[in-house]
Amino acid sequence: KQEVTQIPAALSVPEGENLVLNCSFTDSAIYNLQWFRQDPGKGLTSLLLIQSSQREQTSGRLNASLDKSSGRSTLYIAASQPGDSATYLCAVVAGTSYDKVIFGPGTSLSVIP
Amino acid sequence: DADVTQTPRNRITKTGKRIMLECSQTKGHDRMYWYRQDPGLGLRLIYYSFDVKDINKGEISDGYSVSRQAQAKFSLSLESAIPNQTALYFCATSAAGSAYGYTFGSGTRLTVV
């Protein structure tokens, strides 16, 4: 059974720091991995989607990498800003008919001005 | 207008009442999903539908039912609400195939008293 974990559960950094959020999954047979951002009490906003054949994706200050063999993905945020404060979730698409999405529990990020 | 719209945004209901949460989308996606989010438990899949005639149970379908009225509409019903169904509920959509990610609605905060 696919399990997804995220470390750390919470992170507090001063503004301007570069930081890395980690996502691990137990079954390397995935189809894609998606990173989301969730603001308190709000919906999930898609940040980056990495196909299983890709190793990384970039969008602005965000860079996500994928290493299927080790069951790991990282989300790198450069030059963090207070507006980056949110919970970040990774989601793994597994299953033979693309019908299973397993979410990690999330990392709560606070960027201190 | 949002790609995925959920109504209502917030709802307080009494134990034993029947309640329906609605979701509509303008993405043109075939696949629609209902999730609930609880603190410490993350997102869990309730039901999903790959097309109008296809309905599937997810991880936690007991106490819930769904209806796919059209490609763009997918509603979730609680036949007899109970307090432990208090949660944040999300509707999501996706296109077929792993090349595409998921789009989430803004959520419905449901409180059962």
XYZ file of C-alpha atoms in Angstrom:
226
model
C 0.000 0.000 0.000
C 1.358 3.363 -1.006
C 2.181 5.677 1.883
C 3.283 9.262 1.593
C 5.101 11.139 4.316
C 6.358 14.686 4.547
C 9.159 15.999 6.670
C 9.233 18.299 8.520
C 5.656 18.647 9.738
C 6.281 22.324 10.441
C 9.002 24.762 9.533
C 9.670 28.345 10.507
C 12.296 30.375 8.658
C 13.301 34.034 8.403
C 12.422 35.870 5.236
C 14.952 35.486 2.442
C 16.096 31.978 3.291
C 16.147 29.186 0.771
C 14.383 26.077 2.014
C 13.609 22.488 1.094
C 10.471 20.514 1.823
C 10.604 16.739 1.590
C 8.090 14.168 0.388
C 8.682 10.406 0.554
C 6.617 7.592 -0.895
C 6.916 3.854 -0.382
C 5.978 2.513 -3.821
C 8.076 3.791 -6.703
C 5.455 2.745 -9.294
C 3.907 6.179 -9.607
C 2.585 8.055 -12.614
C 3.119 11.560 -11.411
C 3.629 13.643 -8.304
C 1.993 16.981 -7.633
C 2.839 19.691 -5.119
C 0.048 21.833 -3.716
C -0.198 24.867 -1.531
C -3.050 25.297 0.950
C -3.801 28.493 2.816
C -5.696 28.139 6.115
C -9.297 27.101 5.542
C -8.890 27.315 1.803
C -8.630 24.965 -1.136
C -5.530 23.467 -2.673
C -3.639 25.347 -5.338
C -1.501 23.307 -7.687
C 2.123 24.431 -7.752
C 4.023 21.878 -9.799
C 3.335 18.561 -11.487
C 6.161 16.141 -12.250
C 5.539 13.233 -14.587
C 7.150 9.925 -13.708
C 9.536 10.310 -16.648
C 10.749 13.705 -15.477
C 13.292 14.570 -12.824
C 12.314 18.135 -12.049
C 9.977 21.007 -12.761
C 10.450 24.711 -12.144
C 8.061 27.596 -11.719
C 9.431 30.943 -10.632
C 11.093 30.547 -7.234
C 9.901 26.953 -6.927
C 11.732 23.874 -8.076
C 10.479 20.341 -7.524
C 12.573 17.252 -8.077
C 11.615 13.606 -8.311
C 13.714 10.515 -7.661
C 11.464 7.522 -8.183
C 14.084 4.950 -7.319
C 14.555 6.356 -3.846
C 10.899 7.307 -3.407
C 11.590 10.962 -2.810
C 10.568 14.377 -4.033
C 11.760 17.740 -2.824
C 10.242 21.187 -3.189
C 12.846 23.922 -3.139
C 11.702 27.470 -2.422
C 14.236 30.189 -3.152
C 14.366 33.509 -1.341
C 11.346 32.796 0.832
C 8.785 35.542 1.466
C 6.089 35.973 4.147
C 3.493 35.326 1.431
C 4.896 31.808 1.060
C 3.506 30.947 4.497
C 1.048 28.102 3.962
C 0.797 24.337 4.174
C 2.473 22.449 1.349
C 1.181 19.035 0.369
C 2.562 16.501 -2.030
C 0.303 14.026 -3.771
C 1.315 10.859 -5.554
C -0.729 9.461 -8.400
C -0.581 5.696 -8.305
C -2.773 2.863 -9.453
C -2.989 1.210 -12.820
C -5.889 3.339 -14.004
C -4.767 6.684 -12.629
C -7.527 6.599 -10.092
C -5.551 6.751 -6.911
C -4.094 9.876 -5.434
C -2.374 9.574 -2.091
C -1.755 12.803 -0.236
C 0.969 13.472 2.256
C 0.027 15.093 5.564
C 1.657 18.389 4.599
C 4.380 20.697 5.867
C 3.239 23.903 7.555
C 5.600 26.716 6.575
C 5.912 30.045 8.324
C 8.176 32.699 6.855
C 8.974 35.341 9.434
C 9.435 38.925 8.205
C -15.292 32.441 -12.111
C -13.514 29.551 -10.460
C -12.826 26.428 -12.491
C -14.276 24.257 -9.727
C -17.085 25.757 -7.657
C -18.362 24.296 -4.427
C -21.547 25.306 -2.649
C -22.156 26.082 0.103
C -18.854 27.461 1.405
C -19.876 26.949 4.998
C -22.698 24.991 6.564
C -23.797 24.185 10.063
C -26.336 21.407 10.387
C -27.867 19.304 13.112
C -27.268 15.636 13.770
C -29.605 13.454 11.733
C -30.273 15.999 9.003
C -29.742 15.256 5.334
C -27.368 17.602 3.595
C -26.057 17.933 0.060
C -22.810 19.515 -1.023
C -22.580 20.533 -4.643
C -19.708 20.810 -7.054
C -19.626 22.140 -10.582
C -16.701 22.559 -12.940
C -15.895 24.396 -16.126
C -12.650 22.527 -16.818
C -14.293 20.028 -19.123
C -12.704 17.214 -17.117
C -14.244 13.769 -17.120
C -13.105 12.811 -13.645
C -14.439 14.234 -10.411
C -13.648 13.451 -6.788
C -14.841 14.207 -3.288
C -12.339 14.404 -0.433
C -12.591 15.276 3.212
C -9.808 16.870 5.191
C -9.369 16.460 8.918
C -6.570 17.844 11.072
C -3.867 15.223 11.487
C -5.474 12.851 8.983
C -4.860 14.724 5.795
C -7.049 14.349 2.716
C -9.065 11.183 2.294
C -11.023 10.114 -0.758
C -14.757 9.611 -0.272
C -16.030 8.906 -3.795
C -14.864 9.397 -7.332
C -16.395 9.293 -10.784
C -14.660 8.810 -14.116
C -17.714 9.732 -16.169
C -21.441 10.256 -15.775
C -22.182 6.539 -15.564
C -19.231 5.637 -13.382
C -19.270 5.970 -9.586
C -16.694 4.426 -7.286
C -16.230 4.267 -3.549
C -13.110 5.714 -2.073
C -11.355 5.107 1.199
C -14.137 6.385 3.476
C -17.492 6.149 1.692
C -19.630 4.934 4.625
C -22.283 7.488 5.536
C -21.988 9.279 2.198
C -23.560 9.008 -1.234
C -22.919 10.826 -4.491
C -24.681 11.711 -7.698
C -23.065 12.624 -11.017
C -25.849 14.649 -12.588
C -23.821 15.713 -15.605
C -20.218 15.762 -16.704
C -19.817 19.077 -14.932
C -21.745 18.341 -11.736
C -20.969 15.993 -8.881
C -22.822 16.220 -5.576
C -22.097 14.638 -2.220
C -24.860 13.778 0.234
C -24.829 12.977 3.901
C -28.056 11.070 4.433
C -28.061 11.452 8.204
C -25.292 13.742 9.375
C -23.301 12.888 12.485
C -20.793 15.023 14.415
C -17.732 13.083 13.243
C -18.555 14.166 9.713
C -17.535 17.658 10.708
C -14.692 18.424 8.312
C -13.518 20.424 5.341
C -14.824 18.866 2.120
C -13.157 19.314 -1.240
C -14.244 18.562 -4.758
C -11.546 17.983 -7.354
C -11.369 17.266 -11.058
C -8.843 15.767 -13.418
C -8.575 14.816 -17.049
C -7.930 11.226 -18.008
C -4.308 10.168 -18.122
C -1.360 10.851 -15.883
C -0.154 13.857 -17.830
C -2.612 16.087 -16.074
C -2.902 17.094 -12.476
C -5.800 17.819 -10.213
C -7.819 20.996 -9.795
C -9.492 21.588 -6.454
C -12.440 23.655 -5.384
C -12.214 26.067 -2.463
C -13.870 23.672 -0.078
C -16.993 23.448 2.050
C -16.592 23.699 5.790
C -19.261 21.494 7.326
C -20.077 21.480 11.014
C -22.507 18.925 12.417
C -23.805 19.814 15.880
